Amino acid sequence: MHADTVVGRATSTPSSAEKAVAPASAGASLIDGTALAKIIRGELAEEVRELHARGVTPGLTVVLVGEDPASAVYVGAKEKASREAGMTGETIRLPADTSQAQLLALVEQLNADGSVHGILVQMPLPKQIDPDTVILHIDPKKDVDGFHPVNVGKLLIGQADGFAPCTPAGVQRMLVHYGVETRGADCVIVGRSTIVGKPMAALMVQGGAGADATVTICHSRTRDLAAHTRRADILIVAAGRPRMITADMVKRGAVVIDVGMNRIADASTKSGTRLVGDVDFEGVRQVASLITPVPGGVGPMTIAMLLRNTVRAARRTLGA
Ligand code: L34
């Protein structure tokens, strides 16, 4: 599946890998998602230029329903990144009271539009709309989120012609780029969501480079979470609970990937809030060997992988 592409890239960029490693002041080195995402977006811009020469401009359309402020930030970043890579990036904003039928009609229209190679409906959706129904209506060939059951199935069986979900794909790419040994490693994932935990496990458990791990998925019903996390060579946390992973739960030398994105109150900042992950960064960096920050870790990689999937979708319309 996607691991083969991942490896090809990684082995071709060892020097940029070294550049992207910034030593943390204590303990762990940082995995710099912002820097790595920039390298990848540069490579993609190159591919986009080649596609231009063949008469194709990759096009990504993001649909945002309602006014969730966090979603607005993420969607804005996606549009900006696609344009910077030379792609067509369009955001369609719909009011919060949009009906499911209206959204499905829009999806059908985008499915039929030859200039649109990737369609992404930003989650979460307002409660009158069922996300599974919407995802089912997206043409799997344009499902650059990798959420359609066809792509989920292809991921699980390891078929290379699907799309892997952007966040797990970005995490795997980070591990490869930073030379983390995944083969035979104990990889513990905290969180069993459909968009991160479960597909992350599917990627890590398959054969090949950047994978071949022994995978454990922990969740809210796991008995003695710390007993599992302490065994992890690679700990990937996507539980949505601010700073739930503390230093005592992490093995010395572990690689820690924080997928959490929590906005907590902080009176010392201008906005009165602060973004923190699911990992207690200051504590855990003392024991880990490599760690991702929040922000500047997994988030920017998600966006880079979205662009990659869109370039792939466009390339496939050329049969290449
Ligand atoms: N359909 N819905 C769909 N696809 C997705 O892949 C997403 N997601 C999640 C929410 N809903 C979705 C995203 O894009 C989360 N997510 C996402 C993407 C990027 C970033 C965060 C979440 C990101 O770039 N975060 C920045 C900080 C941004 C800030 O300051 O708020 C970072 O450096 O981590």
Short mmCIF file of C-alpha atoms and ligand atoms in Angstrom, two decimals:
data_model
loop_
_atom_site.label_atom_id
_atom_site.label_comp_id
_atom_site.label_asym_id
_atom_site.label_seq_id
_atom_site.Cartn_x
_atom_site.Cartn_y
_atom_site.Cartn_z
CA MET A 1 0.00 0.00 0.00
CA HIS A 2 1.19 3.49 0.77
CA ALA A 3 4.30 2.40 2.63
CA ASP A 4 6.24 1.74 -0.59
CA THR A 5 5.93 5.36 -1.72
CA VAL A 6 6.79 6.54 1.74
CA VAL A 7 10.03 4.58 1.73
CA GLY A 8 11.12 5.73 -1.72
CA ARG A 9 10.89 9.31 -0.56
CA ALA A 10 12.55 8.82 2.75
CA THR A 11 15.67 7.15 1.41
CA SER A 12 16.07 9.93 -1.14
CA THR A 13 16.10 12.71 1.46
CA PRO A 14 18.47 11.77 4.27
CA SER A 15 20.13 15.17 4.36
CA SER A 16 16.86 17.04 4.71
CA ALA A 17 15.96 14.60 7.50
CA GLU A 18 18.98 15.73 9.44
CA LYS A 19 18.16 19.35 8.82
CA ALA A 20 14.66 18.92 10.18
CA VAL A 21 15.88 17.55 13.53
CA ALA A 22 16.06 20.30 16.11
CA PRO A 23 17.51 19.36 19.49
CA ALA A 24 15.13 20.01 22.37
CA SER A 25 16.63 21.74 25.38
CA ALA A 26 16.31 18.60 27.50
CA GLY A 27 16.03 14.92 26.70
CA ALA A 28 14.21 14.21 23.47
CA SER A 29 14.89 15.67 20.04
CA LEU A 30 11.95 17.32 18.36
CA ILE A 31 10.22 15.93 15.32
CA ASP A 32 9.62 19.14 13.42
CA GLY A 33 6.37 18.64 11.52
CA THR A 34 6.36 22.16 10.16
CA ALA A 35 9.80 21.73 8.59
CA LEU A 36 9.08 18.27 7.19
CA ALA A 37 5.71 19.38 5.81
CA LYS A 38 7.48 22.23 4.04
CA ILE A 39 9.92 19.82 2.39
CA ILE A 40 7.04 17.62 1.23
CA ARG A 41 5.03 20.57 -0.06
CA GLY A 42 8.09 21.64 -2.04
CA GLU A 43 8.35 18.18 -3.62
CA LEU A 44 4.65 18.25 -4.42
CA ALA A 45 4.94 21.69 -6.04
CA GLU A 46 7.51 20.11 -8.36
CA GLU A 47 5.08 17.31 -9.25
CA VAL A 48 2.32 19.85 -9.80
CA ARG A 49 4.53 21.71 -12.30
CA GLU A 50 4.99 18.45 -14.22
CA LEU A 51 1.23 17.94 -14.23
CA HIS A 52 0.71 21.51 -15.49
CA ALA A 53 2.97 20.66 -18.39
CA ARG A 54 0.64 17.77 -19.16
CA GLY A 55 -2.39 20.05 -19.05
CA VAL A 56 -3.67 19.16 -15.58
CA THR A 57 -3.96 21.42 -12.54
CA PRO A 58 -4.72 19.35 -9.43
CA GLY A 59 -7.84 20.74 -7.78
CA LEU A 60 -8.92 20.38 -4.15
CA THR A 61 -12.37 21.49 -2.99
CA VAL A 62 -12.99 21.70 0.74
CA VAL A 63 -16.57 21.98 1.99
CA LEU A 64 -17.08 23.69 5.33
CA VAL A 65 -20.56 23.63 6.87
CA GLY A 66 -21.13 26.08 9.69
CA GLU A 67 -18.79 28.35 11.59
CA ASP A 68 -16.74 26.21 13.97
CA PRO A 69 -13.71 28.46 14.59
CA ALA A 70 -11.15 25.62 14.74
CA SER A 71 -12.48 24.14 11.48
CA ALA A 72 -12.24 27.57 9.85
CA VAL A 73 -8.53 27.72 10.79
CA TYR A 74 -7.78 24.22 9.43
CA VAL A 75 -9.75 24.79 6.23
CA GLY A 76 -8.02 28.11 5.62
CA ALA A 77 -4.64 26.40 6.02
CA LYS A 78 -5.64 23.71 3.51
CA GLU A 79 -6.70 26.21 0.89
CA LYS A 80 -3.54 28.29 1.33
CA ALA A 81 -1.25 25.24 1.15
CA SER A 82 -2.90 23.92 -2.01
CA ARG A 83 -2.53 27.27 -3.75
CA GLU A 84 1.10 27.59 -2.69
CA ALA A 85 1.76 24.20 -4.27
CA GLY A 86 0.31 25.43 -7.57
CA MET A 87 -2.97 23.60 -7.19
CA THR A 88 -6.50 24.95 -7.37
CA GLY A 89 -7.70 25.27 -3.80
CA GLU A 90 -11.31 26.19 -3.30
CA THR A 91 -13.39 26.34 -0.12
CA ILE A 92 -17.17 26.17 -0.33
CA ARG A 93 -18.74 27.58 2.83
CA LEU A 94 -22.30 26.57 3.65
CA PRO A 95 -24.49 27.86 6.48
CA ALA A 96 -24.85 25.84 9.69
CA ASP A 97 -28.50 25.03 8.87
CA THR A 98 -27.67 23.37 5.54
CA SER A 99 -29.74 20.21 5.09
CA GLN A 100 -28.21 16.82 4.40
CA ALA A 101 -29.95 16.76 1.00
CA GLN A 102 -28.35 20.08 0.07
CA LEU A 103 -24.90 18.86 1.06
CA LEU A 104 -25.35 15.58 -0.84
CA ALA A 105 -26.41 17.52 -3.94
CA LEU A 106 -23.22 19.58 -3.70
CA VAL A 107 -21.10 16.43 -3.30
CA GLU A 108 -22.72 14.93 -6.43
CA GLN A 109 -21.96 18.12 -8.32
CA LEU A 110 -18.29 17.98 -7.25
CA ASN A 111 -18.12 14.27 -8.15
CA ALA A 112 -19.16 15.21 -11.70
CA ASP A 113 -16.77 18.18 -11.99
CA GLY A 114 -13.66 17.17 -13.95
CA SER A 115 -11.60 20.07 -12.58
CA VAL A 116 -12.07 18.79 -9.01
CA HIS A 117 -9.69 15.92 -8.18
CA GLY A 118 -10.08 15.93 -4.42
CA ILE A 119 -13.17 16.51 -2.27
CA LEU A 120 -12.98 17.01 1.48
CA VAL A 121 -15.98 17.66 3.71
CA GLN A 122 -14.57 19.09 6.91
CA MET A 123 -15.63 17.36 10.14
CA PRO A 124 -17.41 17.78 12.46
CA LEU A 125 -20.70 18.40 10.65
CA PRO A 126 -23.81 19.97 12.24
CA LYS A 127 -26.06 17.41 13.92
CA GLN A 128 -28.76 17.32 11.22
CA ILE A 129 -26.19 15.78 8.83
CA ASP A 130 -24.98 12.19 9.13
CA PRO A 131 -21.24 12.12 8.34
CA ASP A 132 -21.25 8.48 7.20
CA THR A 133 -23.94 9.17 4.61
CA VAL A 134 -21.99 12.13 3.26
CA ILE A 135 -18.74 10.16 3.05
CA LEU A 136 -20.53 7.35 1.23
CA HIS A 137 -21.59 9.81 -1.48
CA ILE A 138 -18.06 11.03 -2.25
CA ASP A 139 -16.53 9.34 -5.30
CA PRO A 140 -13.83 7.07 -3.75
CA LYS A 141 -11.42 8.28 -6.48
CA LYS A 142 -11.82 11.83 -5.14
CA ASP A 143 -11.93 10.89 -1.46
CA VAL A 144 -8.56 12.43 -0.53
CA ASP A 145 -9.43 12.10 3.17
CA GLY A 146 -9.43 8.32 2.78
CA PHE A 147 -12.69 8.05 4.75
CA HIS A 148 -14.88 6.25 2.17
CA PRO A 149 -15.42 2.56 3.04
CA VAL A 150 -13.77 1.57 -0.26
CA ASN A 151 -10.58 3.36 0.75
CA VAL A 152 -10.80 2.11 4.32
CA GLY A 153 -11.03 -1.43 2.93
CA LYS A 154 -8.11 -0.91 0.57
CA LEU A 155 -6.02 0.39 3.46
CA LEU A 156 -6.79 -2.68 5.52
CA ILE A 157 -5.94 -5.15 2.74
CA GLY A 158 -2.87 -3.14 1.73
CA GLN A 159 -3.95 -2.18 -1.79
CA ALA A 160 -1.85 0.70 -3.13
CA ASP A 161 -4.50 2.38 -5.27
CA GLY A 162 -6.59 3.79 -2.42
CA PHE A 163 -6.05 6.84 -0.24
CA ALA A 164 -4.70 6.55 3.30
CA PRO A 165 -6.21 9.03 5.79
CA CYS A 166 -4.01 12.12 6.03
CA THR A 167 -3.22 12.19 9.74
CA PRO A 168 -2.04 8.56 10.09
CA ALA A 169 -0.19 8.81 6.76
CA GLY A 170 1.54 11.94 8.04
CA VAL A 171 2.58 10.19 11.26
CA GLN A 172 4.02 7.26 9.33
CA ARG A 173 5.89 9.63 7.04
CA MET A 174 7.42 11.34 10.08
CA LEU A 175 8.62 8.02 11.49
CA VAL A 176 10.21 7.08 8.17
CA HIS A 177 11.80 10.47 7.65
CA TYR A 178 13.36 10.47 11.12
CA GLY A 179 14.72 6.97 10.65
CA VAL A 180 12.65 5.40 13.41
CA GLU A 181 12.95 1.60 13.39
CA THR A 182 9.39 0.34 13.09
CA ARG A 183 10.06 -3.26 12.13
CA GLY A 184 9.27 -5.49 15.10
CA ALA A 185 8.82 -2.43 17.30
CA ASP A 186 6.11 -2.29 19.95
CA CYS A 187 3.77 0.41 18.65
CA VAL A 188 1.06 1.41 21.10
CA ILE A 189 -1.77 3.62 19.85
CA VAL A 190 -3.99 5.38 22.37
CA GLY A 191 -7.39 6.12 20.77
CA ARG A 192 -9.57 4.04 18.45
CA SER A 193 -11.18 6.70 16.28
CA THR A 194 -12.09 5.98 12.68
CA ILE A 195 -10.00 8.87 11.40
CA VAL A 196 -6.81 8.29 13.42
CA GLY A 197 -6.47 5.32 15.78
CA LYS A 198 -7.88 2.52 13.64
CA PRO A 199 -6.27 3.52 10.32
CA MET A 200 -2.99 4.24 12.16
CA ALA A 201 -3.00 0.64 13.38
CA ALA A 202 -3.75 -0.63 9.86
CA LEU A 203 -0.74 1.28 8.48
CA MET A 204 1.70 0.20 11.18
CA VAL A 205 0.76 -3.47 11.19
CA GLN A 206 1.20 -4.14 7.50
CA GLY A 207 4.38 -5.49 5.97
CA GLY A 208 7.06 -3.19 4.61
CA ALA A 209 9.19 -0.24 5.58
CA GLY A 210 7.77 2.30 8.00
CA ALA A 211 5.54 -0.50 9.27
CA ASP A 212 5.97 -4.15 10.31
CA ALA A 213 5.28 -3.15 13.91
CA THR A 214 3.57 -5.07 16.69
CA VAL A 215 0.50 -2.94 17.25
CA THR A 216 -1.66 -2.44 20.32
CA ILE A 217 -4.72 -0.17 20.31
CA CYS A 218 -5.74 1.22 23.71
CA HIS A 219 -8.98 3.07 24.39
CA SER A 220 -11.28 4.29 27.14
CA ARG A 221 -12.09 0.74 28.25
CA THR A 222 -8.47 -0.44 28.39
CA ARG A 223 -7.51 -1.92 31.73
CA ASP A 224 -4.25 -0.43 33.07
CA LEU A 225 -3.40 1.93 30.22
CA ALA A 226 0.02 2.77 31.67
CA ALA A 227 1.07 -0.89 31.60
CA HIS A 228 0.62 -0.77 27.81
CA THR A 229 2.09 2.68 27.14
CA ARG A 230 5.21 1.85 29.21
CA ARG A 231 6.02 -1.02 26.86
CA ALA A 232 5.85 1.16 23.76
CA ASP A 233 8.88 1.79 21.58
CA ILE A 234 6.59 4.01 19.54
CA LEU A 235 3.69 5.68 21.36
CA ILE A 236 1.03 7.38 19.22
CA VAL A 237 -1.61 9.29 21.15
CA ALA A 238 -4.92 10.37 19.62
CA ALA A 239 -7.37 10.33 22.48
CA GLY A 240 -8.49 13.95 22.66
CA ARG A 241 -7.67 14.35 26.35
CA PRO A 242 -5.32 17.21 27.19
CA ARG A 243 -1.94 16.07 28.59
CA MET A 244 -3.21 12.63 29.62
CA ILE A 245 0.14 10.95 28.88
CA THR A 246 2.62 11.79 31.62
CA ALA A 247 6.32 10.98 31.91
CA ASP A 248 5.74 7.98 34.22
CA MET A 249 3.72 6.33 31.42
CA VAL A 250 6.56 6.46 28.88
CA LYS A 251 9.55 4.16 28.46
CA ARG A 252 12.97 5.82 28.39
CA GLY A 253 14.02 6.33 24.77
CA ALA A 254 10.53 5.91 23.31
CA VAL A 255 9.37 7.83 20.24
CA VAL A 256 6.24 9.80 21.14
CA ILE A 257 3.79 11.12 18.55
CA ASP A 258 1.11 13.48 19.84
CA VAL A 259 -1.95 13.70 17.60
CA GLY A 260 -3.98 15.61 20.21
CA MET A 261 -5.27 19.09 19.41
CA ASN A 262 -6.92 20.55 22.52
CA ARG A 263 -7.64 24.20 23.18
CA ILE A 264 -7.44 24.87 26.92
CA ALA A 265 -7.98 28.04 28.95
CA ASP A 266 -4.79 30.01 29.62
CA ALA A 267 -5.12 33.49 31.10
CA SER A 268 -1.49 34.34 30.22
CA THR A 269 -2.15 34.36 26.45
CA LYS A 270 -3.79 37.11 24.41
CA SER A 271 -6.64 34.87 23.22
CA GLY A 272 -7.13 33.41 26.70
CA THR A 273 -6.63 29.89 25.29
CA ARG A 274 -3.70 27.70 24.36
CA LEU A 275 -3.30 24.66 22.13
CA VAL A 276 -1.99 21.53 23.87
CA GLY A 277 -1.70 17.93 22.82
CA ASP A 278 -2.66 14.71 24.60
CA VAL A 279 0.91 14.42 25.89
CA ASP A 280 2.41 16.34 28.80
CA PHE A 281 5.17 17.65 26.56
CA GLU A 282 7.46 19.18 29.19
CA GLY A 283 7.45 16.03 31.32
CA VAL A 284 7.56 13.43 28.56
CA ARG A 285 10.39 15.11 26.62
CA GLN A 286 12.66 14.25 29.59
CA VAL A 287 12.28 10.51 28.95
CA ALA A 288 11.48 10.18 25.22
CA SER A 289 14.15 10.11 22.50
CA LEU A 290 12.02 11.82 19.86
CA ILE A 291 8.80 13.75 20.38
CA THR A 292 6.38 15.83 18.31
CA PRO A 293 5.31 19.25 19.59
CA VAL A 294 1.77 20.66 19.46
CA PRO A 295 1.42 22.86 17.49
CA GLY A 296 4.04 22.23 14.78
CA GLY A 297 3.97 18.43 14.82
CA VAL A 298 1.30 16.22 13.29
CA GLY A 299 -1.06 19.07 12.22
CA PRO A 300 1.07 20.46 9.38
CA MET A 301 1.79 16.88 8.21
CA THR A 302 -1.94 16.21 7.88
CA ILE A 303 -2.19 19.07 5.44
CA ALA A 304 0.89 17.97 3.47
CA MET A 305 -0.58 14.46 3.09
CA LEU A 306 -3.87 15.94 1.92
CA LEU A 307 -2.02 17.72 -0.87
CA ARG A 308 -0.16 14.51 -1.69
CA ASN A 309 -3.42 12.59 -1.98
CA THR A 310 -4.87 15.29 -4.23
CA VAL A 311 -1.83 15.24 -6.53
CA ARG A 312 -2.22 11.45 -6.70
CA ALA A 313 -5.91 11.74 -7.52
CA ALA A 314 -5.08 14.16 -10.34
CA ARG A 315 -2.26 11.95 -11.63
CA ARG A 316 -4.60 8.95 -11.74
CA THR A 317 -6.98 10.80 -14.07
CA LEU A 318 -4.07 10.67 -16.54
CA GLY A 319 -3.74 6.94 -15.93
CA ALA A 320 -0.33 7.44 -14.29
N1 L34 B 1 -12.73 15.79 6.73
N2 L34 B 1 -12.14 16.72 8.76
C1 L34 B 1 -11.78 16.11 7.62
N3 L34 B 1 -10.49 15.80 7.34
C2 L34 B 1 -9.51 16.12 8.22
O1 L34 B 1 -8.26 15.74 7.96
C3 L34 B 1 -9.84 16.79 9.39
N4 L34 B 1 -8.90 17.21 10.32
C4 L34 B 1 -9.25 17.14 11.74
C5 L34 B 1 -10.57 17.89 11.91
N5 L34 B 1 -11.52 17.60 10.86
C6 L34 B 1 -11.18 17.05 9.66
C7 L34 B 1 -7.91 18.09 10.12
O2 L34 B 1 -7.56 18.47 9.02
C8 L34 B 1 -8.09 17.84 12.39
N6 L34 B 1 -7.35 18.46 11.30
C9 L34 B 1 -6.26 19.33 11.47
C10 L34 B 1 -5.44 19.73 10.42
C11 L34 B 1 -4.38 20.59 10.61
C12 L34 B 1 -4.11 21.10 11.85
C13 L34 B 1 -4.91 20.71 12.91
C14 L34 B 1 -5.97 19.84 12.72
C15 L34 B 1 -2.98 22.05 12.03
O3 L34 B 1 -2.37 22.47 11.10
N7 L34 B 1 -2.70 22.46 13.29
C16 L34 B 1 -1.67 23.40 13.60
C17 L34 B 1 -2.18 24.41 14.61
C18 L34 B 1 -3.37 25.17 14.14
C19 L34 B 1 -3.91 26.10 15.22
O4 L34 B 1 -3.14 26.96 15.69
O5 L34 B 1 -5.09 25.95 15.59
C20 L34 B 1 -0.47 22.66 14.20
O6 L34 B 1 0.63 23.18 14.12
O7 L34 B 1 -0.67 21.59 14.77
#
